[in-house]
Each structure stands twice: as C-alpha cells, then as structure tokens.
Amino acid sequence: MTSLGYEAAALGAALSWAIGGLIAARPTGVLGGPRFTRLRMYWVAFALALIATLVGGWDSVGTRELVLLSMSGIVGLALGDAALFTAFAIVGPRRTGILFAANAPIAAILSAIVFGERFSFPALIGSGLVMIGVTFAIAFGTRPGQNHHWEEIKGNLLVGIGFGLLGAAGQAVGVLLADPAFEADLDPWAGAAVRAIVGLAALVALRGFFERRTRVPYPERIGWKLWGIIIASGTIAMVIGKTLVLIALADGDPGIVSVLVSTSPALQLPLIWLVTRERPAAGAWVGAVLASVGTAMIVV
C-alpha cells in the first residue's frame, strides 16, 4: 500500500468514529446510554465474532490473552461505553466527543504510574493541550442562535462531564489492559471479538444495575428504524473503523496512524455543521484542534 493509502485509511477510521458518534445521538436520547450500549454491542459482538471465524483467528487467543482482553472488555466497553453514551444523552455528541479526547492523557498518566513509562516533555505539553481544548470547547463551544437539540444540555452539565470523563478513563484503562495481549501473535479480529463478547456479557449481567438508574423510560417497542440506526452506528464506528485502522497499520507508520486517527474530534465539527446547518462556535473549533494536536503529541 502506498503512503497515501495508509494515511487515507487512518483518516477514514477517524471519520468513521466521528460519523458513528453522530449516528448514536438519537438512540442514546431515546434509550439512554446503558441500553444503547448493550443493544449496539449485540450486533458488534456478532459481527466481530463472525469476521474472526472467517479469518480463522480464534486459535491465536491463549489463556493470558483471554484474561487481559476480558478485563479490557469489562472496563473499556461495558463500563466505559455505558458512561460515554450516558454523557451523549446529557450533553450531546459534540461535547462528548471532545471529552472523550481526554482518554489520551489519562492513558499516558496511567502508563507512567503503573508501568513506569517515561512521561516525555511533548506528552506533558500534549496532555495540557488536550485538557485546555476540552475546557475551551465546553465553556465556549456554543454561540448565540444555535438551536439544534444536539447543543441542548438535558440534565446537569457537571454530571454529563463526569460521565464523559469516566468513559474516557474506561477507554484508557481498557486499552492499557488490551495492549499486552496484542503485543503477542494475536489475531486482531479475534482479540476485538473477545473484548466485545465479554463486554456484552458484562452489560447483560449489569443490566438491572445500569438501566434502573437511567432516567430515560424504556420504549414499549424498538422499531426497525431504531434498530437500523443502532446497527449502523456499531458497523461504522466499530467494524468499518476497526478495519481501516488495521489496513493503515499493516503498511503505515504507527505514530503517523495514531496522529491521523486522533483527528476525530476535529472531523466531527464539519459533520455537525452539515447535519444541523448551524456553524459551530469558534470555541468549538479551537478546542477540537487543541485536543487533536495534544493527542498527537502524546501518542507519537
């Protein structure tokens, strides 16, 4: 694959995550974050398991990898995604997307504490930029005249921010747990499928705990249209996005791939503008760019 090819694949992954997040906006409002996460994970676990079976990757999963990936699925997908999509329902996709960027500095800090990894000066500056960008995008991200419901705060802003940061932390811990497993000769599809299956099992087991606490009433019937949106969100964000990342990493430089993938919060803003026909505020652009640049400095 040419250089342009893997760069395009990495940007395509970032765009897939941005689109998948926007698609999730409606069902999270109708179902609540935990329910949406569980229902979406039914499809994602099935799709990833099917792909892993077709490529013959299950034999690469050993006991050590199974344990690490299972813990990663519980923390990153069950707890992390449930918190993240709860934030979606409260503060909307733009604010949640920028809050999720905090997973990079959280992962860097945890790596330094747990694994003794050196926290470089660029990573320190990058962490600061991410947090400044997140703060800027939330504090100054809405301008007068924006009336689209994606910019509404449905509940307590601080609670929404808390869930968004909790989701980012869950993602960071989930990645740190999964990383040693993927360093072995593990098929990436089988690894992703194990995470999804165990994450789904945890969501089902914790269904009563999570879903009794959501303020969103469960609909009497989930129609095919809503199911289609749920499946589309999972397919675009977690299946197509995953595929493009693997394509990019197959022939590309991991550092460059990570930088390009980290642009997802910035790529989301033109999509929001296109869908809502309301130009995002200058603070939203500045915050997204700062968060993307900061993430790039951390991961390189």
PDB file of C-alpha atoms in Angstrom:
ATOM      1  CA  MET A   1       0.000   0.000   0.000  1.00  0.00           C
ATOM      2  CA  THR A   2       1.285   3.499  -0.803  1.00  0.00           C
ATOM      3  CA  SER A   3       1.883   6.168   1.815  1.00  0.00           C
ATOM      4  CA  LEU A   4      -1.198   7.991   0.631  1.00  0.00           C
ATOM      5  CA  GLY A   5      -3.174   4.767   1.007  1.00  0.00           C
ATOM      6  CA  TYR A   6      -2.444   4.173   4.674  1.00  0.00           C
ATOM      7  CA  GLU A   7      -2.873   7.845   5.515  1.00  0.00           C
ATOM      8  CA  ALA A   8      -6.273   7.799   3.823  1.00  0.00           C
ATOM      9  CA  ALA A   9      -7.208   4.654   5.751  1.00  0.00           C
ATOM     10  CA  ALA A  10      -6.245   6.266   9.078  1.00  0.00           C
ATOM     11  CA  LEU A  11      -8.251   9.396   8.297  1.00  0.00           C
ATOM     12  CA  GLY A  12     -11.097   7.150   7.201  1.00  0.00           C
ATOM     13  CA  ALA A  13     -11.030   5.475  10.617  1.00  0.00           C
ATOM     14  CA  ALA A  14     -11.176   8.867  12.348  1.00  0.00           C
ATOM     15  CA  LEU A  15     -14.073   9.857  10.098  1.00  0.00           C
ATOM     16  CA  SER A  16     -15.847   6.556  10.803  1.00  0.00           C
ATOM     17  CA  TRP A  17     -15.654   7.165  14.551  1.00  0.00           C
ATOM     18  CA  ALA A  18     -16.902  10.718  14.086  1.00  0.00           C
ATOM     19  CA  ILE A  19     -19.866   9.561  11.969  1.00  0.00           C
ATOM     20  CA  GLY A  20     -20.637   6.643  14.287  1.00  0.00           C
ATOM     21  CA  GLY A  21     -20.771   9.030  17.220  1.00  0.00           C
ATOM     22  CA  LEU A  22     -23.209  11.368  15.486  1.00  0.00           C
ATOM     23  CA  ILE A  23     -25.439   8.465  14.468  1.00  0.00           C
ATOM     24  CA  ALA A  24     -25.575   7.457  18.143  1.00  0.00           C
ATOM     25  CA  ALA A  25     -27.060  10.809  19.176  1.00  0.00           C
ATOM     26  CA  ARG A  26     -30.710   9.911  18.539  1.00  0.00           C
ATOM     27  CA  PRO A  27     -30.822   6.376  20.007  1.00  0.00           C
ATOM     28  CA  THR A  28     -28.964   7.432  23.164  1.00  0.00           C
ATOM     29  CA  GLY A  29     -31.634  10.063  23.733  1.00  0.00           C
ATOM     30  CA  VAL A  30     -34.433   7.538  23.191  1.00  0.00           C
ATOM     31  CA  LEU A  31     -32.898   4.577  25.040  1.00  0.00           C
ATOM     32  CA  GLY A  32     -30.379   6.056  27.455  1.00  0.00           C
ATOM     33  CA  GLY A  33     -26.652   5.358  27.378  1.00  0.00           C
ATOM     34  CA  PRO A  34     -26.512   1.904  29.054  1.00  0.00           C
ATOM     35  CA  ARG A  35     -29.390   0.442  26.993  1.00  0.00           C
ATOM     36  CA  PHE A  36     -27.989   1.776  23.740  1.00  0.00           C
ATOM     37  CA  THR A  37     -24.539   0.395  24.583  1.00  0.00           C
ATOM     38  CA  ARG A  38     -25.949  -3.061  25.322  1.00  0.00           C
ATOM     39  CA  LEU A  39     -28.148  -3.218  22.224  1.00  0.00           C
ATOM     40  CA  ARG A  40     -25.353  -1.990  19.967  1.00  0.00           C
ATOM     41  CA  MET A  41     -22.938  -4.485  21.467  1.00  0.00           C
ATOM     42  CA  TYR A  42     -25.230  -7.407  20.488  1.00  0.00           C
ATOM     43  CA  TRP A  43     -24.578  -6.569  16.858  1.00  0.00           C
ATOM     44  CA  VAL A  44     -20.913  -5.602  17.237  1.00  0.00           C
ATOM     45  CA  ALA A  45     -20.040  -8.805  19.128  1.00  0.00           C
ATOM     46  CA  PHE A  46     -21.803 -10.900  16.480  1.00  0.00           C
ATOM     47  CA  ALA A  47     -20.132  -9.081  13.574  1.00  0.00           C
ATOM     48  CA  LEU A  48     -16.620  -9.247  15.048  1.00  0.00           C
ATOM     49  CA  ALA A  49     -17.029 -12.907  16.048  1.00  0.00           C
ATOM     50  CA  LEU A  50     -18.175 -13.731  12.512  1.00  0.00           C
ATOM     51  CA  ILE A  51     -15.158 -11.970  10.992  1.00  0.00           C
ATOM     52  CA  ALA A  52     -12.786 -13.680  13.450  1.00  0.00           C
ATOM     53  CA  THR A  53     -14.281 -17.049  12.470  1.00  0.00           C
ATOM     54  CA  LEU A  54     -13.978 -16.322   8.745  1.00  0.00           C
ATOM     55  CA  VAL A  55     -10.303 -15.335   9.043  1.00  0.00           C
ATOM     56  CA  GLY A  56      -9.560 -18.261  11.374  1.00  0.00           C
ATOM     57  CA  GLY A  57      -8.180 -16.164  14.193  1.00  0.00           C
ATOM     58  CA  TRP A  58      -9.537 -17.923  17.281  1.00  0.00           C
ATOM     59  CA  ASP A  59      -6.540 -20.254  17.681  1.00  0.00           C
ATOM     60  CA  SER A  60      -4.318 -17.254  18.417  1.00  0.00           C
ATOM     61  CA  VAL A  61      -6.144 -16.484  21.694  1.00  0.00           C
ATOM     62  CA  GLY A  62      -4.289 -18.033  24.636  1.00  0.00           C
ATOM     63  CA  THR A  63      -5.197 -18.014  28.325  1.00  0.00           C
ATOM     64  CA  ARG A  64      -3.165 -14.880  29.077  1.00  0.00           C
ATOM     65  CA  GLU A  65      -4.695 -13.005  26.154  1.00  0.00           C
ATOM     66  CA  LEU A  66      -8.181 -14.174  27.146  1.00  0.00           C
ATOM     67  CA  VAL A  67      -7.786 -12.816  30.687  1.00  0.00           C
ATOM     68  CA  LEU A  68      -6.378  -9.457  29.574  1.00  0.00           C
ATOM     69  CA  LEU A  69      -8.955  -8.982  26.824  1.00  0.00           C
ATOM     70  CA  SER A  70     -11.797  -9.969  29.142  1.00  0.00           C
ATOM     71  CA  MET A  71     -10.770  -7.352  31.704  1.00  0.00           C
ATOM     72  CA  SER A  72     -10.375  -4.840  28.881  1.00  0.00           C
ATOM     73  CA  GLY A  73     -13.867  -5.611  27.595  1.00  0.00           C
ATOM     74  CA  ILE A  74     -15.441  -5.186  31.030  1.00  0.00           C
ATOM     75  CA  VAL A  75     -13.692  -1.900  31.824  1.00  0.00           C
ATOM     76  CA  GLY A  76     -13.406  -0.369  28.367  1.00  0.00           C
ATOM     77  CA  LEU A  77     -16.587  -1.499  26.624  1.00  0.00           C
ATOM     78  CA  ALA A  78     -19.097  -2.291  29.374  1.00  0.00           C
ATOM     79  CA  LEU A  79     -18.286   0.412  31.927  1.00  0.00           C
ATOM     80  CA  GLY A  80     -16.526   2.897  29.640  1.00  0.00           C
ATOM     81  CA  ASP A  81     -19.005   2.882  26.761  1.00  0.00           C
ATOM     82  CA  ALA A  82     -22.020   2.890  29.086  1.00  0.00           C
ATOM     83  CA  ALA A  83     -20.649   6.025  30.765  1.00  0.00           C
ATOM     84  CA  LEU A  84     -19.707   7.607  27.446  1.00  0.00           C
ATOM     85  CA  PHE A  85     -23.128   7.172  25.883  1.00  0.00           C
ATOM     86  CA  THR A  86     -24.788   8.369  29.074  1.00  0.00           C
ATOM     87  CA  ALA A  87     -22.811  11.564  28.521  1.00  0.00           C
ATOM     88  CA  PHE A  88     -24.107  11.581  24.925  1.00  0.00           C
ATOM     89  CA  ALA A  89     -27.677  11.639  26.208  1.00  0.00           C
ATOM     90  CA  ILE A  90     -26.930  14.527  28.595  1.00  0.00           C
ATOM     91  CA  VAL A  91     -24.522  16.886  26.816  1.00  0.00           C
ATOM     92  CA  GLY A  92     -24.817  15.836  23.162  1.00  0.00           C
ATOM     93  CA  PRO A  93     -22.333  14.440  20.636  1.00  0.00           C
ATOM     94  CA  ARG A  94     -20.017  17.451  20.241  1.00  0.00           C
ATOM     95  CA  ARG A  95     -19.240  17.877  23.928  1.00  0.00           C
ATOM     96  CA  THR A  96     -18.986  14.121  24.451  1.00  0.00           C
ATOM     97  CA  GLY A  97     -16.607  13.760  21.516  1.00  0.00           C
ATOM     98  CA  ILE A  98     -14.277  16.381  22.924  1.00  0.00           C
ATOM     99  CA  LEU A  99     -14.495  14.908  26.437  1.00  0.00           C
ATOM    100  CA  PHE A 100     -13.522  11.530  25.020  1.00  0.00           C
ATOM    101  CA  ALA A 101     -10.234  13.049  23.821  1.00  0.00           C
ATOM    102  CA  ALA A 102      -9.174  13.048  27.482  1.00  0.00           C
ATOM    103  CA  ASN A 103      -8.527   9.297  27.160  1.00  0.00           C
ATOM    104  CA  ALA A 104      -5.078  10.020  25.678  1.00  0.00           C
ATOM    105  CA  PRO A 105      -3.621  11.972  28.630  1.00  0.00           C
ATOM    106  CA  ILE A 106      -5.333   9.616  31.087  1.00  0.00           C
ATOM    107  CA  ALA A 107      -3.698   6.631  29.364  1.00  0.00           C
ATOM    108  CA  ALA A 108      -0.306   8.382  29.352  1.00  0.00           C
ATOM    109  CA  ILE A 109      -0.536   9.203  33.059  1.00  0.00           C
ATOM    110  CA  LEU A 110      -1.634   5.669  33.962  1.00  0.00           C
ATOM    111  CA  SER A 111       1.190   4.184  31.873  1.00  0.00           C
ATOM    112  CA  ALA A 112       3.687   6.313  33.770  1.00  0.00           C
ATOM    113  CA  ILE A 113       2.226   5.324  37.146  1.00  0.00           C
ATOM    114  CA  VAL A 114       1.544   1.623  36.568  1.00  0.00           C
ATOM    115  CA  PHE A 115       4.230   0.612  34.080  1.00  0.00           C
ATOM    116  CA  GLY A 116       6.875   3.193  34.953  1.00  0.00           C
ATOM    117  CA  GLU A 117       6.946   4.513  31.401  1.00  0.00           C
ATOM    118  CA  ARG A 118       8.759   7.786  30.906  1.00  0.00           C
ATOM    119  CA  PHE A 119       6.399  10.746  30.665  1.00  0.00           C
ATOM    120  CA  SER A 120       8.135  12.820  27.999  1.00  0.00           C
ATOM    121  CA  PHE A 121       8.034  16.594  27.750  1.00  0.00           C
ATOM    122  CA  PRO A 122       5.974  16.534  24.499  1.00  0.00           C
ATOM    123  CA  ALA A 123       3.487  14.179  26.187  1.00  0.00           C
ATOM    124  CA  LEU A 124       3.253  16.574  29.131  1.00  0.00           C
ATOM    125  CA  ILE A 125       2.588  19.523  26.820  1.00  0.00           C
ATOM    126  CA  GLY A 126       0.142  17.420  24.815  1.00  0.00           C
ATOM    127  CA  SER A 127      -1.784  16.453  27.942  1.00  0.00           C
ATOM    128  CA  GLY A 128      -2.087  20.108  28.864  1.00  0.00           C
ATOM    129  CA  LEU A 129      -3.312  20.991  25.369  1.00  0.00           C
ATOM    130  CA  VAL A 130      -5.961  18.269  25.485  1.00  0.00           C
ATOM    131  CA  MET A 131      -7.325  19.466  28.812  1.00  0.00           C
ATOM    132  CA  ILE A 132      -7.267  23.115  27.666  1.00  0.00           C
ATOM    133  CA  GLY A 133      -9.015  22.097  24.450  1.00  0.00           C
ATOM    134  CA  VAL A 134     -11.684  20.143  26.318  1.00  0.00           C
ATOM    135  CA  THR A 135     -12.306  23.036  28.704  1.00  0.00           C
ATOM    136  CA  PHE A 136     -12.368  25.575  25.875  1.00  0.00           C
ATOM    137  CA  ALA A 137     -14.763  23.550  23.728  1.00  0.00           C
ATOM    138  CA  ILE A 138     -17.223  23.079  26.590  1.00  0.00           C
ATOM    139  CA  ALA A 139     -17.026  26.607  28.030  1.00  0.00           C
ATOM    140  CA  PHE A 140     -17.025  28.482  24.709  1.00  0.00           C
ATOM    141  CA  GLY A 141     -18.346  25.880  22.283  1.00  0.00           C
ATOM    142  CA  THR A 142     -21.848  27.287  21.785  1.00  0.00           C
ATOM    143  CA  ARG A 143     -22.708  30.626  20.232  1.00  0.00           C
ATOM    144  CA  PRO A 144     -25.973  32.604  20.382  1.00  0.00           C
ATOM    145  CA  GLY A 145     -28.507  31.425  17.835  1.00  0.00           C
ATOM    146  CA  GLN A 146     -27.616  27.730  17.914  1.00  0.00           C
ATOM    147  CA  ASN A 147     -30.942  25.982  18.435  1.00  0.00           C
ATOM    148  CA  HIS A 148     -30.282  22.400  17.364  1.00  0.00           C
ATOM    149  CA  HIS A 149     -31.106  19.826  20.026  1.00  0.00           C
ATOM    150  CA  TRP A 150     -27.564  18.414  19.822  1.00  0.00           C
ATOM    151  CA  GLU A 151     -26.403  21.552  21.639  1.00  0.00           C
ATOM    152  CA  GLU A 152     -29.010  21.249  24.392  1.00  0.00           C
ATOM    153  CA  ILE A 153     -27.956  20.084  27.841  1.00  0.00           C
ATOM    154  CA  LYS A 154     -30.539  17.561  29.011  1.00  0.00           C
ATOM    155  CA  GLY A 155     -29.839  17.457  32.719  1.00  0.00           C
ATOM    156  CA  ASN A 156     -26.873  18.550  34.795  1.00  0.00           C
ATOM    157  CA  LEU A 157     -23.812  19.731  32.842  1.00  0.00           C
ATOM    158  CA  LEU A 158     -21.355  18.611  35.521  1.00  0.00           C
ATOM    159  CA  VAL A 159     -22.935  15.150  35.639  1.00  0.00           C
ATOM    160  CA  GLY A 160     -22.599  14.897  31.856  1.00  0.00           C
ATOM    161  CA  ILE A 161     -18.962  15.988  32.021  1.00  0.00           C
ATOM    162  CA  GLY A 162     -18.344  13.445  34.768  1.00  0.00           C
ATOM    163  CA  PHE A 163     -19.791  10.609  32.698  1.00  0.00           C
ATOM    164  CA  GLY A 164     -17.788  11.733  29.656  1.00  0.00           C
ATOM    165  CA  LEU A 165     -14.526  11.737  31.615  1.00  0.00           C
ATOM    166  CA  LEU A 166     -15.452   8.385  33.179  1.00  0.00           C
ATOM    167  CA  GLY A 167     -15.980   6.992  29.690  1.00  0.00           C
ATOM    168  CA  ALA A 168     -12.601   8.366  28.594  1.00  0.00           C
ATOM    169  CA  ALA A 169     -10.941   6.804  31.652  1.00  0.00           C
ATOM    170  CA  GLY A 170     -12.630   3.467  30.938  1.00  0.00           C
ATOM    171  CA  GLN A 171     -11.352   3.564  27.370  1.00  0.00           C
ATOM    172  CA  ALA A 172      -7.830   4.406  28.574  1.00  0.00           C
ATOM    173  CA  VAL A 173      -7.757   1.551  31.091  1.00  0.00           C
ATOM    174  CA  GLY A 174      -9.285  -0.825  28.545  1.00  0.00           C
ATOM    175  CA  VAL A 175      -6.573  -0.014  26.009  1.00  0.00           C
ATOM    176  CA  LEU A 176      -3.805  -0.448  28.589  1.00  0.00           C
ATOM    177  CA  LEU A 177      -5.202  -3.855  29.543  1.00  0.00           C
ATOM    178  CA  ALA A 178      -5.532  -4.984  25.926  1.00  0.00           C
ATOM    179  CA  ASP A 179      -2.162  -3.693  24.731  1.00  0.00           C
ATOM    180  CA  PRO A 180      -0.016  -6.539  26.198  1.00  0.00           C
ATOM    181  CA  ALA A 181      -2.359  -9.083  24.613  1.00  0.00           C
ATOM    182  CA  PHE A 182      -1.977  -7.550  21.160  1.00  0.00           C
ATOM    183  CA  GLU A 183       1.815  -7.495  21.515  1.00  0.00           C
ATOM    184  CA  ALA A 184       1.698 -11.288  21.200  1.00  0.00           C
ATOM    185  CA  ASP A 185       0.893 -13.063  17.939  1.00  0.00           C
ATOM    186  CA  LEU A 186      -2.804 -12.379  18.393  1.00  0.00           C
ATOM    187  CA  ASP A 187      -5.226 -12.066  15.506  1.00  0.00           C
ATOM    188  CA  PRO A 188      -6.689  -8.544  15.866  1.00  0.00           C
ATOM    189  CA  TRP A 189     -10.181  -9.633  14.862  1.00  0.00           C
ATOM    190  CA  ALA A 190     -10.246 -12.426  17.423  1.00  0.00           C
ATOM    191  CA  GLY A 191      -8.937 -10.040  20.076  1.00  0.00           C
ATOM    192  CA  ALA A 192     -11.581  -7.446  19.253  1.00  0.00           C
ATOM    193  CA  ALA A 193     -14.263 -10.144  19.260  1.00  0.00           C
ATOM    194  CA  VAL A 194     -13.252 -11.417  22.713  1.00  0.00           C
ATOM    195  CA  ARG A 195     -13.405  -7.872  24.099  1.00  0.00           C
ATOM    196  CA  ALA A 196     -16.842  -7.334  22.559  1.00  0.00           C
ATOM    197  CA  ILE A 197     -18.294 -10.667  23.720  1.00  0.00           C
ATOM    198  CA  VAL A 198     -17.096 -10.255  27.307  1.00  0.00           C
ATOM    199  CA  GLY A 199     -18.158  -6.604  27.306  1.00  0.00           C
ATOM    200  CA  LEU A 200     -21.625  -7.655  26.149  1.00  0.00           C
ATOM    201  CA  ALA A 201     -21.819 -10.342  28.839  1.00  0.00           C
ATOM    202  CA  ALA A 202     -20.949  -7.737  31.474  1.00  0.00           C
ATOM    203  CA  LEU A 203     -23.569  -5.333  30.122  1.00  0.00           C
ATOM    204  CA  VAL A 204     -26.216  -8.062  30.262  1.00  0.00           C
ATOM    205  CA  ALA A 205     -25.173  -9.070  33.789  1.00  0.00           C
ATOM    206  CA  LEU A 206     -25.247  -5.444  34.975  1.00  0.00           C
ATOM    207  CA  ARG A 207     -28.393  -4.585  33.043  1.00  0.00           C
ATOM    208  CA  GLY A 208     -30.558  -4.170  36.132  1.00  0.00           C
ATOM    209  CA  PHE A 209     -27.976  -2.045  37.940  1.00  0.00           C
ATOM    210  CA  PHE A 210     -27.369   0.289  34.995  1.00  0.00           C
ATOM    211  CA  GLU A 211     -30.782   0.561  33.420  1.00  0.00           C
ATOM    212  CA  ARG A 212     -32.817   1.020  36.598  1.00  0.00           C
ATOM    213  CA  ARG A 213     -30.802   4.174  37.187  1.00  0.00           C
ATOM    214  CA  THR A 214     -31.377   5.762  33.803  1.00  0.00           C
ATOM    215  CA  ARG A 215     -33.991   8.494  33.667  1.00  0.00           C
ATOM    216  CA  VAL A 216     -34.996   7.576  30.126  1.00  0.00           C
ATOM    217  CA  PRO A 217     -38.106   5.324  30.086  1.00  0.00           C
ATOM    218  CA  TYR A 218     -37.691   2.125  28.116  1.00  0.00           C
ATOM    219  CA  PRO A 219     -39.771   2.282  24.910  1.00  0.00           C
ATOM    220  CA  GLU A 220     -42.569  -0.260  24.613  1.00  0.00           C
ATOM    221  CA  ARG A 221     -41.225  -1.340  21.256  1.00  0.00           C
ATOM    222  CA  ILE A 222     -37.944  -0.775  19.435  1.00  0.00           C
ATOM    223  CA  GLY A 223     -38.865  -0.375  15.783  1.00  0.00           C
ATOM    224  CA  TRP A 224     -36.818  -1.492  12.807  1.00  0.00           C
ATOM    225  CA  LYS A 225     -35.768   2.079  12.063  1.00  0.00           C
ATOM    226  CA  LEU A 226     -34.232   2.487  15.515  1.00  0.00           C
ATOM    227  CA  TRP A 227     -32.578  -0.928  15.246  1.00  0.00           C
ATOM    228  CA  GLY A 228     -31.168   0.156  11.891  1.00  0.00           C
ATOM    229  CA  ILE A 229     -29.624   3.263  13.447  1.00  0.00           C
ATOM    230  CA  ILE A 230     -28.133   1.201  16.291  1.00  0.00           C
ATOM    231  CA  ILE A 231     -26.634  -1.309  13.840  1.00  0.00           C
ATOM    232  CA  ALA A 232     -25.351   1.468  11.566  1.00  0.00           C
ATOM    233  CA  SER A 233     -23.602   3.159  14.490  1.00  0.00           C
ATOM    234  CA  GLY A 234     -21.887  -0.067  15.540  1.00  0.00           C
ATOM    235  CA  THR A 235     -20.967  -1.027  11.977  1.00  0.00           C
ATOM    236  CA  ILE A 236     -19.471   2.331  11.033  1.00  0.00           C
ATOM    237  CA  ALA A 237     -17.660   3.066  14.297  1.00  0.00           C
ATOM    238  CA  MET A 238     -16.522  -0.378  15.465  1.00  0.00           C
ATOM    239  CA  VAL A 239     -16.419  -2.606  12.370  1.00  0.00           C
ATOM    240  CA  ILE A 240     -15.509  -0.283   9.486  1.00  0.00           C
ATOM    241  CA  GLY A 241     -13.404   1.920  11.765  1.00  0.00           C
ATOM    242  CA  LYS A 242     -11.550  -1.134  13.075  1.00  0.00           C
ATOM    243  CA  THR A 243     -10.980  -2.413   9.532  1.00  0.00           C
ATOM    244  CA  LEU A 244      -9.495   0.894   8.392  1.00  0.00           C
ATOM    245  CA  VAL A 245      -7.167   1.068  11.405  1.00  0.00           C
ATOM    246  CA  LEU A 246      -5.882  -2.437  10.636  1.00  0.00           C
ATOM    247  CA  ILE A 247      -5.364  -1.509   6.974  1.00  0.00           C
ATOM    248  CA  ALA A 248      -3.463   1.618   7.989  1.00  0.00           C
ATOM    249  CA  LEU A 249      -1.271  -0.234  10.494  1.00  0.00           C
ATOM    250  CA  ALA A 250      -0.492  -3.017   8.025  1.00  0.00           C
ATOM    251  CA  ASP A 251       1.809  -0.783   5.949  1.00  0.00           C
ATOM    252  CA  GLY A 252       1.873   2.538   7.753  1.00  0.00           C
ATOM    253  CA  ASP A 253       3.955   4.116  10.476  1.00  0.00           C
ATOM    254  CA  PRO A 254       2.117   3.559  13.802  1.00  0.00           C
ATOM    255  CA  GLY A 255       2.937   7.078  15.010  1.00  0.00           C
ATOM    256  CA  ILE A 256       1.512   8.744  11.906  1.00  0.00           C
ATOM    257  CA  VAL A 257      -1.529   6.466  12.008  1.00  0.00           C
ATOM    258  CA  SER A 258      -2.164   7.402  15.658  1.00  0.00           C
ATOM    259  CA  VAL A 259      -1.860  11.110  14.864  1.00  0.00           C
ATOM    260  CA  LEU A 260      -4.318  10.906  11.969  1.00  0.00           C
ATOM    261  CA  VAL A 261      -6.796   8.809  13.948  1.00  0.00           C
ATOM    262  CA  SER A 262      -6.676  11.372  16.777  1.00  0.00           C
ATOM    263  CA  THR A 263      -8.259  13.997  14.498  1.00  0.00           C
ATOM    264  CA  SER A 264     -11.724  12.511  15.059  1.00  0.00           C
ATOM    265  CA  PRO A 265     -12.996  15.366  17.333  1.00  0.00           C
ATOM    266  CA  ALA A 266     -11.985  17.948  14.722  1.00  0.00           C
ATOM    267  CA  LEU A 267     -13.513  15.960  11.842  1.00  0.00           C
ATOM    268  CA  GLN A 268     -16.794  15.758  13.739  1.00  0.00           C
ATOM    269  CA  LEU A 269     -17.368  19.520  13.597  1.00  0.00           C
ATOM    270  CA  PRO A 270     -17.868  19.853   9.803  1.00  0.00           C
ATOM    271  CA  LEU A 271     -20.266  16.906  10.011  1.00  0.00           C
ATOM    272  CA  ILE A 272     -22.232  18.635  12.772  1.00  0.00           C
ATOM    273  CA  TRP A 273     -22.322  21.794  10.634  1.00  0.00           C
ATOM    274  CA  LEU A 274     -23.569  19.765   7.650  1.00  0.00           C
ATOM    275  CA  VAL A 275     -26.314  17.977   9.594  1.00  0.00           C
ATOM    276  CA  THR A 276     -27.538  20.836  11.785  1.00  0.00           C
ATOM    277  CA  ARG A 277     -26.866  23.643   9.277  1.00  0.00           C
ATOM    278  CA  GLU A 278     -25.550  25.633  12.222  1.00  0.00           C
ATOM    279  CA  ARG A 279     -21.916  26.671  12.162  1.00  0.00           C
ATOM    280  CA  PRO A 280     -20.138  25.526  15.343  1.00  0.00           C
ATOM    281  CA  ALA A 281     -18.809  28.322  17.521  1.00  0.00           C
ATOM    282  CA  ALA A 282     -15.186  29.412  17.244  1.00  0.00           C
ATOM    283  CA  GLY A 283     -14.543  27.931  20.687  1.00  0.00           C
ATOM    284  CA  ALA A 284     -15.634  24.513  19.443  1.00  0.00           C
ATOM    285  CA  TRP A 285     -13.129  24.652  16.570  1.00  0.00           C
ATOM    286  CA  VAL A 286     -10.285  25.906  18.754  1.00  0.00           C
ATOM    287  CA  GLY A 287     -10.996  23.297  21.424  1.00  0.00           C
ATOM    288  CA  ALA A 288     -11.179  20.434  18.913  1.00  0.00           C
ATOM    289  CA  VAL A 289      -7.921  21.465  17.223  1.00  0.00           C
ATOM    290  CA  LEU A 290      -6.117  21.816  20.562  1.00  0.00           C
ATOM    291  CA  ALA A 291      -7.388  18.404  21.682  1.00  0.00           C
ATOM    292  CA  SER A 292      -6.335  16.770  18.401  1.00  0.00           C
ATOM    293  CA  VAL A 293      -2.866  18.371  18.445  1.00  0.00           C
ATOM    294  CA  GLY A 294      -2.423  17.438  22.095  1.00  0.00           C
ATOM    295  CA  THR A 295      -3.420  13.838  21.445  1.00  0.00           C
ATOM    296  CA  ALA A 296      -0.972  13.678  18.541  1.00  0.00           C
ATOM    297  CA  MET A 297       1.855  14.899  20.791  1.00  0.00           C
ATOM    298  CA  ILE A 298       1.036  12.213  23.355  1.00  0.00           C
ATOM    299  CA  VAL A 299       0.813   9.235  21.018  1.00  0.00           C
ATOM    300  CA  VAL A 300       3.864   9.956  18.856  1.00  0.00           C
TER     301      VAL A 300
END
